[in-house]
């Protein structure tokens, strides 16, 4: 999630172009971040110390981590901790930026600090984003009290990341009492919990889901594309129902519905989740019935 959020910040600062950011994401699975980069991001080493050590060692014959231990910068335990972050997606993203000459070691933390300040993130929240603690990330953007709604949101985002776009990210959720929907698909769930789940967006933004959920490809959002979005919602709700069943909570699902013309909905409990995936923006709306 943070790769897109931090990347958007760099685009706004004109450090990256939008095309460059799109080319960098998603980061390659087989790629690993360097120990020096992780040590600087985690503020274990200063950029100056890391750079001096890199200049001193023969990188063909000596590992940075071993040299840092010999120089007294790292303990064996701290190096083991750092090595565990080599496959962290954010660390790999920053490594790609450094390798591409987008910025230097000295600029990493100043940029991160400004990003944190502009986003209003606490130290704990920025740590959750960097280390991809999805449960805590959901709490940042969807501060609802209901454990069931948190569980649904977590299931939705996990499914989006797994099936649609691994760099899916959220804006701050909000509540509403009435809402005009755009093109949409939806599904009612009922039983021990009763709510209607919509996914809606104007123009062709729902292609972000329709063109990635199955092998079908659509040039524009039509009823077939919306049917595909409805099947995606059905998949999410099925996973959600399974998770609830472990706590002896039972829900059933109606058949998905969809329409090119969004309704005007009114309810005391509308929760709106703005979502971004595959370069498109759409909303998940949870209409909760008490």
PDB file of C-alpha atoms in Angstrom:
ATOM      1  CA  UNK A   1       0.000   0.000   0.000  1.00  0.00           C
ATOM      2  CA  UNK A   2       2.778   2.444   0.905  1.00  0.00           C
ATOM      3  CA  UNK A   3       4.559   2.019  -2.429  1.00  0.00           C
ATOM      4  CA  UNK A   4       1.745   3.781  -4.275  1.00  0.00           C
ATOM      5  CA  UNK A   5       1.196   6.328  -1.512  1.00  0.00           C
ATOM      6  CA  UNK A   6       4.892   7.234  -1.280  1.00  0.00           C
ATOM      7  CA  UNK A   7       5.212   7.022  -5.052  1.00  0.00           C
ATOM      8  CA  UNK A   8       2.333   9.480  -5.495  1.00  0.00           C
ATOM      9  CA  UNK A   9       4.120  11.846  -3.119  1.00  0.00           C
ATOM     10  CA  UNK A  10       7.288  11.612  -5.248  1.00  0.00           C
ATOM     11  CA  UNK A  11       5.265  12.301  -8.401  1.00  0.00           C
ATOM     12  CA  UNK A  12       3.775  15.403  -6.765  1.00  0.00           C
ATOM     13  CA  UNK A  13       7.312  16.551  -5.877  1.00  0.00           C
ATOM     14  CA  UNK A  14       8.324  15.876  -9.502  1.00  0.00           C
ATOM     15  CA  UNK A  15      10.984  13.412  -8.398  1.00  0.00           C
ATOM     16  CA  UNK A  16       9.224  10.816 -10.550  1.00  0.00           C
ATOM     17  CA  UNK A  17       6.878  11.014 -13.500  1.00  0.00           C
ATOM     18  CA  UNK A  18       3.644   9.026 -13.382  1.00  0.00           C
ATOM     19  CA  UNK A  19       4.969   6.767 -16.140  1.00  0.00           C
ATOM     20  CA  UNK A  20       8.153   6.091 -14.164  1.00  0.00           C
ATOM     21  CA  UNK A  21       6.142   5.174 -11.090  1.00  0.00           C
ATOM     22  CA  UNK A  22       3.899   2.859 -13.095  1.00  0.00           C
ATOM     23  CA  UNK A  23       6.973   1.161 -14.593  1.00  0.00           C
ATOM     24  CA  UNK A  24       8.503   0.597 -11.141  1.00  0.00           C
ATOM     25  CA  UNK A  25       5.425  -1.114  -9.697  1.00  0.00           C
ATOM     26  CA  UNK A  26       4.824  -3.811  -8.740  1.00  0.00           C
ATOM     27  CA  UNK A  27       8.365  -4.547  -7.547  1.00  0.00           C
ATOM     28  CA  UNK A  28       9.878  -7.809  -8.727  1.00  0.00           C
ATOM     29  CA  UNK A  29       9.438 -10.716  -6.320  1.00  0.00           C
ATOM     30  CA  UNK A  30      12.954 -12.064  -6.854  1.00  0.00           C
ATOM     31  CA  UNK A  31      14.599  -8.687  -6.165  1.00  0.00           C
ATOM     32  CA  UNK A  32      16.157  -7.912  -2.751  1.00  0.00           C
ATOM     33  CA  UNK A  33      16.941  -4.625  -1.049  1.00  0.00           C
ATOM     34  CA  UNK A  34      20.530  -3.998   0.036  1.00  0.00           C
ATOM     35  CA  UNK A  35      21.579  -4.074   3.678  1.00  0.00           C
ATOM     36  CA  UNK A  36      22.869  -0.481   3.528  1.00  0.00           C
ATOM     37  CA  UNK A  37      19.525   0.805   2.253  1.00  0.00           C
ATOM     38  CA  UNK A  38      17.529  -1.012   4.950  1.00  0.00           C
ATOM     39  CA  UNK A  39      19.914   0.176   7.672  1.00  0.00           C
ATOM     40  CA  UNK A  40      19.442   3.799   6.590  1.00  0.00           C
ATOM     41  CA  UNK A  41      15.636   3.558   6.337  1.00  0.00           C
ATOM     42  CA  UNK A  42      15.495   1.978   9.818  1.00  0.00           C
ATOM     43  CA  UNK A  43      17.911   4.677  11.058  1.00  0.00           C
ATOM     44  CA  UNK A  44      20.391   2.098  12.284  1.00  0.00           C
ATOM     45  CA  UNK A  45      23.103   3.772  10.195  1.00  0.00           C
ATOM     46  CA  UNK A  46      23.378   7.357   9.037  1.00  0.00           C
ATOM     47  CA  UNK A  47      23.629   7.875   5.274  1.00  0.00           C
ATOM     48  CA  UNK A  48      27.173   9.167   5.758  1.00  0.00           C
ATOM     49  CA  UNK A  49      28.268   6.073   7.693  1.00  0.00           C
ATOM     50  CA  UNK A  50      26.651   3.757   5.150  1.00  0.00           C
ATOM     51  CA  UNK A  51      28.229   5.585   2.211  1.00  0.00           C
ATOM     52  CA  UNK A  52      31.694   5.638   3.831  1.00  0.00           C
ATOM     53  CA  UNK A  53      31.510   1.935   4.527  1.00  0.00           C
ATOM     54  CA  UNK A  54      30.396   1.199   0.969  1.00  0.00           C
ATOM     55  CA  UNK A  55      33.419   3.135  -0.318  1.00  0.00           C
ATOM     56  CA  UNK A  56      35.834   1.262   1.960  1.00  0.00           C
ATOM     57  CA  UNK A  57      34.847  -2.328   1.245  1.00  0.00           C
ATOM     58  CA  UNK A  58      35.717  -4.476  -1.733  1.00  0.00           C
ATOM     59  CA  UNK A  59      32.140  -5.339  -2.706  1.00  0.00           C
ATOM     60  CA  UNK A  60      33.330  -8.249  -4.804  1.00  0.00           C
ATOM     61  CA  UNK A  61      34.858 -10.000  -1.807  1.00  0.00           C
ATOM     62  CA  UNK A  62      33.231  -8.502   1.279  1.00  0.00           C
ATOM     63  CA  UNK A  63      29.627  -8.220   2.349  1.00  0.00           C
ATOM     64  CA  UNK A  64      28.361  -4.881   3.644  1.00  0.00           C
ATOM     65  CA  UNK A  65      26.754  -6.529   6.693  1.00  0.00           C
ATOM     66  CA  UNK A  66      29.966  -8.274   7.734  1.00  0.00           C
ATOM     67  CA  UNK A  67      31.938  -5.056   7.290  1.00  0.00           C
ATOM     68  CA  UNK A  68      29.370  -3.135   9.357  1.00  0.00           C
ATOM     69  CA  UNK A  69      29.747  -5.664  12.184  1.00  0.00           C
ATOM     70  CA  UNK A  70      33.548  -5.448  12.065  1.00  0.00           C
ATOM     71  CA  UNK A  71      33.345  -1.653  12.164  1.00  0.00           C
ATOM     72  CA  UNK A  72      31.057  -1.806  15.206  1.00  0.00           C
ATOM     73  CA  UNK A  73      28.015  -0.352  13.449  1.00  0.00           C
ATOM     74  CA  UNK A  74      25.859  -3.491  13.710  1.00  0.00           C
ATOM     75  CA  UNK A  75      25.516  -6.465  16.014  1.00  0.00           C
ATOM     76  CA  UNK A  76      24.909  -9.972  14.701  1.00  0.00           C
ATOM     77  CA  UNK A  77      21.329  -9.738  15.980  1.00  0.00           C
ATOM     78  CA  UNK A  78      20.687  -6.411  14.267  1.00  0.00           C
ATOM     79  CA  UNK A  79      22.098  -7.704  10.991  1.00  0.00           C
ATOM     80  CA  UNK A  80      19.793 -10.743  11.161  1.00  0.00           C
ATOM     81  CA  UNK A  81      16.859  -8.361  11.693  1.00  0.00           C
ATOM     82  CA  UNK A  82      17.895  -6.258   8.697  1.00  0.00           C
ATOM     83  CA  UNK A  83      18.310  -9.314   6.470  1.00  0.00           C
ATOM     84  CA  UNK A  84      14.710 -10.214   7.264  1.00  0.00           C
ATOM     85  CA  UNK A  85      13.610  -6.985   5.555  1.00  0.00           C
ATOM     86  CA  UNK A  86      15.375  -7.641   2.244  1.00  0.00           C
ATOM     87  CA  UNK A  87      12.157  -8.920   0.678  1.00  0.00           C
ATOM     88  CA  UNK A  88       9.981  -6.170   2.185  1.00  0.00           C
ATOM     89  CA  UNK A  89       8.151  -4.485  -0.713  1.00  0.00           C
ATOM     90  CA  UNK A  90       8.821  -0.946   0.465  1.00  0.00           C
ATOM     91  CA  UNK A  91      12.533  -1.601   1.003  1.00  0.00           C
ATOM     92  CA  UNK A  92      12.719  -3.084  -2.506  1.00  0.00           C
ATOM     93  CA  UNK A  93      10.832  -0.110  -3.960  1.00  0.00           C
ATOM     94  CA  UNK A  94      13.271   2.353  -2.381  1.00  0.00           C
ATOM     95  CA  UNK A  95      16.193   0.241  -3.593  1.00  0.00           C
ATOM     96  CA  UNK A  96      14.853   0.483  -7.137  1.00  0.00           C
ATOM     97  CA  UNK A  97      14.613   4.256  -6.770  1.00  0.00           C
ATOM     98  CA  UNK A  98      18.219   4.435  -5.561  1.00  0.00           C
ATOM     99  CA  UNK A  99      19.456   2.126  -8.316  1.00  0.00           C
ATOM    100  CA  UNK A 100      17.642   4.261 -10.882  1.00  0.00           C
ATOM    101  CA  UNK A 101      19.302   7.434  -9.601  1.00  0.00           C
ATOM    102  CA  UNK A 102      15.959   8.967  -8.595  1.00  0.00           C
ATOM    103  CA  UNK A 103      17.466  10.135  -5.311  1.00  0.00           C
ATOM    104  CA  UNK A 104      20.372   9.390  -2.953  1.00  0.00           C
ATOM    105  CA  UNK A 105      20.800   7.685   0.411  1.00  0.00           C
ATOM    106  CA  UNK A 106      20.894  11.119   2.037  1.00  0.00           C
ATOM    107  CA  UNK A 107      17.425  11.963   0.714  1.00  0.00           C
ATOM    108  CA  UNK A 108      15.546   8.828   1.786  1.00  0.00           C
ATOM    109  CA  UNK A 109      14.634   9.797   5.326  1.00  0.00           C
ATOM    110  CA  UNK A 110      13.992  13.507   4.635  1.00  0.00           C
ATOM    111  CA  UNK A 111      11.516  12.428   1.952  1.00  0.00           C
ATOM    112  CA  UNK A 112       9.980   9.853   4.272  1.00  0.00           C
ATOM    113  CA  UNK A 113       9.681  12.408   7.079  1.00  0.00           C
ATOM    114  CA  UNK A 114       7.924  14.890   4.791  1.00  0.00           C
ATOM    115  CA  UNK A 115       5.636  12.158   3.448  1.00  0.00           C
ATOM    116  CA  UNK A 116       4.743  11.231   7.029  1.00  0.00           C
ATOM    117  CA  UNK A 117       4.054  14.836   7.966  1.00  0.00           C
ATOM    118  CA  UNK A 118       1.903  15.549   4.909  1.00  0.00           C
ATOM    119  CA  UNK A 119      -0.078  12.353   5.438  1.00  0.00           C
ATOM    120  CA  UNK A 120      -0.555  13.045   9.146  1.00  0.00           C
ATOM    121  CA  UNK A 121       0.788   9.596  10.044  1.00  0.00           C
ATOM    122  CA  UNK A 122       2.047   8.828  13.541  1.00  0.00           C
ATOM    123  CA  UNK A 123       5.348   6.985  13.989  1.00  0.00           C
ATOM    124  CA  UNK A 124       3.407   3.793  14.697  1.00  0.00           C
ATOM    125  CA  UNK A 125       1.282   4.271  11.568  1.00  0.00           C
ATOM    126  CA  UNK A 126       4.238   4.902   9.266  1.00  0.00           C
ATOM    127  CA  UNK A 127       5.902   1.786  10.705  1.00  0.00           C
ATOM    128  CA  UNK A 128       2.730  -0.221   9.966  1.00  0.00           C
ATOM    129  CA  UNK A 129       2.724   1.058   6.393  1.00  0.00           C
ATOM    130  CA  UNK A 130       6.418   0.345   5.833  1.00  0.00           C
ATOM    131  CA  UNK A 131       6.224  -3.138   7.318  1.00  0.00           C
ATOM    132  CA  UNK A 132       2.907  -3.878   5.572  1.00  0.00           C
ATOM    133  CA  UNK A 133       0.911  -4.677   8.695  1.00  0.00           C
ATOM    134  CA  UNK A 134      -2.346  -4.784   6.764  1.00  0.00           C
ATOM    135  CA  UNK A 135      -4.585  -4.984   9.812  1.00  0.00           C
ATOM    136  CA  UNK A 136      -3.088  -1.800  11.248  1.00  0.00           C
ATOM    137  CA  UNK A 137      -3.106  -0.135   7.821  1.00  0.00           C
ATOM    138  CA  UNK A 138      -6.859  -0.759   7.638  1.00  0.00           C
ATOM    139  CA  UNK A 139      -7.227   0.989  11.009  1.00  0.00           C
ATOM    140  CA  UNK A 140      -5.465   4.066   9.567  1.00  0.00           C
ATOM    141  CA  UNK A 141      -7.831   4.461   6.630  1.00  0.00           C
ATOM    142  CA  UNK A 142     -11.032   2.806   7.875  1.00  0.00           C
ATOM    143  CA  UNK A 143     -11.439   3.783  11.559  1.00  0.00           C
ATOM    144  CA  UNK A 144     -14.659   1.868  12.264  1.00  0.00           C
ATOM    145  CA  UNK A 145     -15.532   0.353  15.618  1.00  0.00           C
ATOM    146  CA  UNK A 146     -17.352  -2.701  14.313  1.00  0.00           C
ATOM    147  CA  UNK A 147     -15.023  -5.713  14.277  1.00  0.00           C
ATOM    148  CA  UNK A 148     -17.146  -7.282  11.547  1.00  0.00           C
ATOM    149  CA  UNK A 149     -16.767  -4.251   9.272  1.00  0.00           C
ATOM    150  CA  UNK A 150     -13.012  -4.262   9.921  1.00  0.00           C
ATOM    151  CA  UNK A 151     -12.936  -7.946   9.034  1.00  0.00           C
ATOM    152  CA  UNK A 152     -14.853  -7.270   5.814  1.00  0.00           C
ATOM    153  CA  UNK A 153     -12.527  -4.417   4.846  1.00  0.00           C
ATOM    154  CA  UNK A 154      -9.480  -6.555   5.538  1.00  0.00           C
ATOM    155  CA  UNK A 155     -10.927  -9.368   3.402  1.00  0.00           C
ATOM    156  CA  UNK A 156     -11.758  -6.940   0.594  1.00  0.00           C
ATOM    157  CA  UNK A 157      -8.289  -5.368   0.507  1.00  0.00           C
ATOM    158  CA  UNK A 158      -6.518  -8.724   0.784  1.00  0.00           C
ATOM    159  CA  UNK A 159      -8.565 -10.037  -2.157  1.00  0.00           C
ATOM    160  CA  UNK A 160      -7.923  -6.927  -4.230  1.00  0.00           C
ATOM    161  CA  UNK A 161      -4.204  -7.206  -3.578  1.00  0.00           C
ATOM    162  CA  UNK A 162      -4.121 -10.911  -4.371  1.00  0.00           C
ATOM    163  CA  UNK A 163      -6.351 -10.966  -7.469  1.00  0.00           C
ATOM    164  CA  UNK A 164      -6.530  -7.428  -8.868  1.00  0.00           C
ATOM    165  CA  UNK A 165      -3.514  -5.216  -8.028  1.00  0.00           C
ATOM    166  CA  UNK A 166      -0.842  -5.951  -5.434  1.00  0.00           C
ATOM    167  CA  UNK A 167      -0.365  -2.195  -4.931  1.00  0.00           C
ATOM    168  CA  UNK A 168      -4.022  -1.428  -4.178  1.00  0.00           C
ATOM    169  CA  UNK A 169      -4.334   1.452  -1.721  1.00  0.00           C
ATOM    170  CA  UNK A 170      -7.029   3.350   0.160  1.00  0.00           C
ATOM    171  CA  UNK A 171      -8.008   6.917   0.899  1.00  0.00           C
ATOM    172  CA  UNK A 172      -9.670   7.798   4.182  1.00  0.00           C
ATOM    173  CA  UNK A 173     -13.080   6.163   4.513  1.00  0.00           C
ATOM    174  CA  UNK A 174     -16.086   8.274   5.450  1.00  0.00           C
ATOM    175  CA  UNK A 175     -19.726   7.888   6.382  1.00  0.00           C
ATOM    176  CA  UNK A 176     -22.769   9.236   4.560  1.00  0.00           C
ATOM    177  CA  UNK A 177     -26.531   9.185   4.949  1.00  0.00           C
ATOM    178  CA  UNK A 178     -27.290   9.340   1.233  1.00  0.00           C
ATOM    179  CA  UNK A 179     -25.284   8.752  -1.894  1.00  0.00           C
ATOM    180  CA  UNK A 180     -25.709   8.810  -5.656  1.00  0.00           C
ATOM    181  CA  UNK A 181     -24.011   5.790  -7.184  1.00  0.00           C
ATOM    182  CA  UNK A 182     -22.477   5.476 -10.629  1.00  0.00           C
ATOM    183  CA  UNK A 183     -22.241   2.230 -12.603  1.00  0.00           C
ATOM    184  CA  UNK A 184     -22.210  -0.499 -10.000  1.00  0.00           C
ATOM    185  CA  UNK A 185     -22.435  -4.108  -8.933  1.00  0.00           C
ATOM    186  CA  UNK A 186     -23.692  -5.181  -5.514  1.00  0.00           C
ATOM    187  CA  UNK A 187     -24.672  -8.110  -3.336  1.00  0.00           C
ATOM    188  CA  UNK A 188     -26.831  -8.433  -0.233  1.00  0.00           C
ATOM    189  CA  UNK A 189     -25.593 -10.481   2.709  1.00  0.00           C
ATOM    190  CA  UNK A 190     -28.013 -11.429   5.479  1.00  0.00           C
ATOM    191  CA  UNK A 191     -28.163 -13.543   8.595  1.00  0.00           C
ATOM    192  CA  UNK A 192     -26.283 -12.705  11.773  1.00  0.00           C
ATOM    193  CA  UNK A 193     -25.052  -9.637   9.864  1.00  0.00           C
ATOM    194  CA  UNK A 194     -27.139  -7.718   7.336  1.00  0.00           C
ATOM    195  CA  UNK A 195     -25.582  -5.371   4.772  1.00  0.00           C
ATOM    196  CA  UNK A 196     -25.418  -4.639   1.078  1.00  0.00           C
ATOM    197  CA  UNK A 197     -21.992  -4.351  -0.556  1.00  0.00           C
ATOM    198  CA  UNK A 198     -21.662  -2.076  -3.589  1.00  0.00           C
ATOM    199  CA  UNK A 199     -18.674  -1.339  -5.795  1.00  0.00           C
ATOM    200  CA  UNK A 200     -19.293   1.715  -7.944  1.00  0.00           C
ATOM    201  CA  UNK A 201     -17.403   4.105 -10.204  1.00  0.00           C
ATOM    202  CA  UNK A 202     -18.061   6.522 -13.068  1.00  0.00           C
ATOM    203  CA  UNK A 203     -16.916   6.096 -16.669  1.00  0.00           C
ATOM    204  CA  UNK A 204     -14.769   2.990 -17.183  1.00  0.00           C
ATOM    205  CA  UNK A 205     -13.042   2.875 -13.805  1.00  0.00           C
ATOM    206  CA  UNK A 206     -14.536  -0.513 -12.911  1.00  0.00           C
ATOM    207  CA  UNK A 207     -12.332  -2.022 -15.616  1.00  0.00           C
ATOM    208  CA  UNK A 208      -9.750  -1.964 -12.811  1.00  0.00           C
ATOM    209  CA  UNK A 209     -11.569  -5.041 -11.505  1.00  0.00           C
ATOM    210  CA  UNK A 210     -13.383  -6.437 -14.556  1.00  0.00           C
ATOM    211  CA  UNK A 211     -10.218  -6.759 -16.671  1.00  0.00           C
ATOM    212  CA  UNK A 212      -8.193  -8.447 -13.938  1.00  0.00           C
ATOM    213  CA  UNK A 213     -10.569 -10.745 -12.060  1.00  0.00           C
ATOM    214  CA  UNK A 214     -10.874 -13.262 -14.905  1.00  0.00           C
ATOM    215  CA  UNK A 215      -9.241 -13.719 -18.296  1.00  0.00           C
ATOM    216  CA  UNK A 216     -11.960 -11.603 -19.931  1.00  0.00           C
ATOM    217  CA  UNK A 217     -10.960  -8.206 -21.309  1.00  0.00           C
ATOM    218  CA  UNK A 218     -13.367  -5.321 -21.889  1.00  0.00           C
ATOM    219  CA  UNK A 219     -12.808  -2.112 -23.830  1.00  0.00           C
ATOM    220  CA  UNK A 220     -15.466  -0.299 -21.822  1.00  0.00           C
ATOM    221  CA  UNK A 221     -17.703  -0.979 -18.844  1.00  0.00           C
ATOM    222  CA  UNK A 222     -20.818  -2.752 -20.076  1.00  0.00           C
ATOM    223  CA  UNK A 223     -23.228  -5.168 -18.431  1.00  0.00           C
ATOM    224  CA  UNK A 224     -20.851  -8.098 -18.958  1.00  0.00           C
ATOM    225  CA  UNK A 225     -18.064  -6.183 -17.234  1.00  0.00           C
ATOM    226  CA  UNK A 226     -20.391  -5.294 -14.357  1.00  0.00           C
ATOM    227  CA  UNK A 227     -21.411  -8.947 -14.077  1.00  0.00           C
ATOM    228  CA  UNK A 228     -17.707  -9.717 -13.648  1.00  0.00           C
ATOM    229  CA  UNK A 229     -17.447  -7.113 -10.881  1.00  0.00           C
ATOM    230  CA  UNK A 230     -20.478  -8.730  -9.235  1.00  0.00           C
ATOM    231  CA  UNK A 231     -18.698 -12.087  -9.277  1.00  0.00           C
ATOM    232  CA  UNK A 232     -15.687 -10.441  -7.642  1.00  0.00           C
ATOM    233  CA  UNK A 233     -17.947  -9.124  -4.855  1.00  0.00           C
ATOM    234  CA  UNK A 234     -19.382 -12.622  -4.506  1.00  0.00           C
ATOM    235  CA  UNK A 235     -15.840 -13.973  -4.105  1.00  0.00           C
ATOM    236  CA  UNK A 236     -15.043 -11.402  -1.397  1.00  0.00           C
ATOM    237  CA  UNK A 237     -18.285 -12.077   0.459  1.00  0.00           C
ATOM    238  CA  UNK A 238     -17.697 -15.824   0.288  1.00  0.00           C
ATOM    239  CA  UNK A 239     -14.285 -15.400   1.916  1.00  0.00           C
ATOM    240  CA  UNK A 240     -15.818 -13.022   4.460  1.00  0.00           C
ATOM    241  CA  UNK A 241     -18.540 -15.567   5.300  1.00  0.00           C
ATOM    242  CA  UNK A 242     -15.899 -18.239   5.832  1.00  0.00           C
ATOM    243  CA  UNK A 243     -13.924 -15.980   8.192  1.00  0.00           C
ATOM    244  CA  UNK A 244     -17.072 -15.143  10.175  1.00  0.00           C
ATOM    245  CA  UNK A 245     -17.959 -18.818  10.482  1.00  0.00           C
ATOM    246  CA  UNK A 246     -14.884 -19.383  12.639  1.00  0.00           C
ATOM    247  CA  UNK A 247     -16.579 -17.154  15.244  1.00  0.00           C
ATOM    248  CA  UNK A 248     -19.918 -18.948  14.811  1.00  0.00           C
ATOM    249  CA  UNK A 249     -21.370 -16.013  12.833  1.00  0.00           C
ATOM    250  CA  UNK A 250     -23.484 -17.101   9.866  1.00  0.00           C
ATOM    251  CA  UNK A 251     -24.378 -15.092   6.779  1.00  0.00           C
ATOM    252  CA  UNK A 252     -26.001 -16.003   3.462  1.00  0.00           C
ATOM    253  CA  UNK A 253     -25.563 -14.213   0.149  1.00  0.00           C
ATOM    254  CA  UNK A 254     -28.116 -13.253  -2.477  1.00  0.00           C
ATOM    255  CA  UNK A 255     -27.226 -13.313  -6.156  1.00  0.00           C
ATOM    256  CA  UNK A 256     -25.117 -10.331  -7.259  1.00  0.00           C
ATOM    257  CA  UNK A 257     -26.885  -7.454  -9.020  1.00  0.00           C
ATOM    258  CA  UNK A 258     -25.553  -4.768 -11.338  1.00  0.00           C
ATOM    259  CA  UNK A 259     -26.678  -1.827 -13.443  1.00  0.00           C
ATOM    260  CA  UNK A 260     -25.280   0.818 -15.735  1.00  0.00           C
ATOM    261  CA  UNK A 261     -27.412   3.368 -13.886  1.00  0.00           C
ATOM    262  CA  UNK A 262     -26.561   3.816 -10.227  1.00  0.00           C
ATOM    263  CA  UNK A 263     -29.372   4.370  -7.721  1.00  0.00           C
ATOM    264  CA  UNK A 264     -29.653   7.062  -5.096  1.00  0.00           C
ATOM    265  CA  UNK A 265     -29.321   5.233  -1.776  1.00  0.00           C
ATOM    266  CA  UNK A 266     -30.277   6.549   1.645  1.00  0.00           C
ATOM    267  CA  UNK A 267     -29.422   4.901   4.940  1.00  0.00           C
ATOM    268  CA  UNK A 268     -28.237   6.018   8.366  1.00  0.00           C
ATOM    269  CA  UNK A 269     -25.266   3.654   8.048  1.00  0.00           C
ATOM    270  CA  UNK A 270     -23.417   4.092   4.771  1.00  0.00           C
ATOM    271  CA  UNK A 271     -19.673   3.495   4.914  1.00  0.00           C
ATOM    272  CA  UNK A 272     -17.716   4.656   1.878  1.00  0.00           C
ATOM    273  CA  UNK A 273     -14.263   3.235   1.125  1.00  0.00           C
ATOM    274  CA  UNK A 274     -12.361   5.076  -1.653  1.00  0.00           C
ATOM    275  CA  UNK A 275     -10.034   2.588  -3.371  1.00  0.00           C
ATOM    276  CA  UNK A 276      -7.345   2.867  -6.046  1.00  0.00           C
ATOM    277  CA  UNK A 277      -6.141  -0.042  -8.164  1.00  0.00           C
ATOM    278  CA  UNK A 278      -4.647  -0.463 -11.646  1.00  0.00           C
ATOM    279  CA  UNK A 279      -4.618   3.298 -12.196  1.00  0.00           C
ATOM    280  CA  UNK A 280      -8.354   3.650 -11.524  1.00  0.00           C
ATOM    281  CA  UNK A 281     -10.441   4.940  -8.626  1.00  0.00           C
ATOM    282  CA  UNK A 282     -13.672   3.424  -7.359  1.00  0.00           C
ATOM    283  CA  UNK A 283     -15.715   3.167  -4.171  1.00  0.00           C
ATOM    284  CA  UNK A 284     -16.833   0.270  -2.054  1.00  0.00           C
ATOM    285  CA  UNK A 285     -20.028   1.229  -0.207  1.00  0.00           C
ATOM    286  CA  UNK A 286     -21.258  -0.774   2.743  1.00  0.00           C
ATOM    287  CA  UNK A 287     -24.948  -0.217   3.433  1.00  0.00           C
ATOM    288  CA  UNK A 288     -25.398  -1.641   6.905  1.00  0.00           C
ATOM    289  CA  UNK A 289     -28.815  -2.518   8.290  1.00  0.00           C
ATOM    290  CA  UNK A 290     -29.115  -2.473  12.080  1.00  0.00           C
TER     291      UNK A 290
END
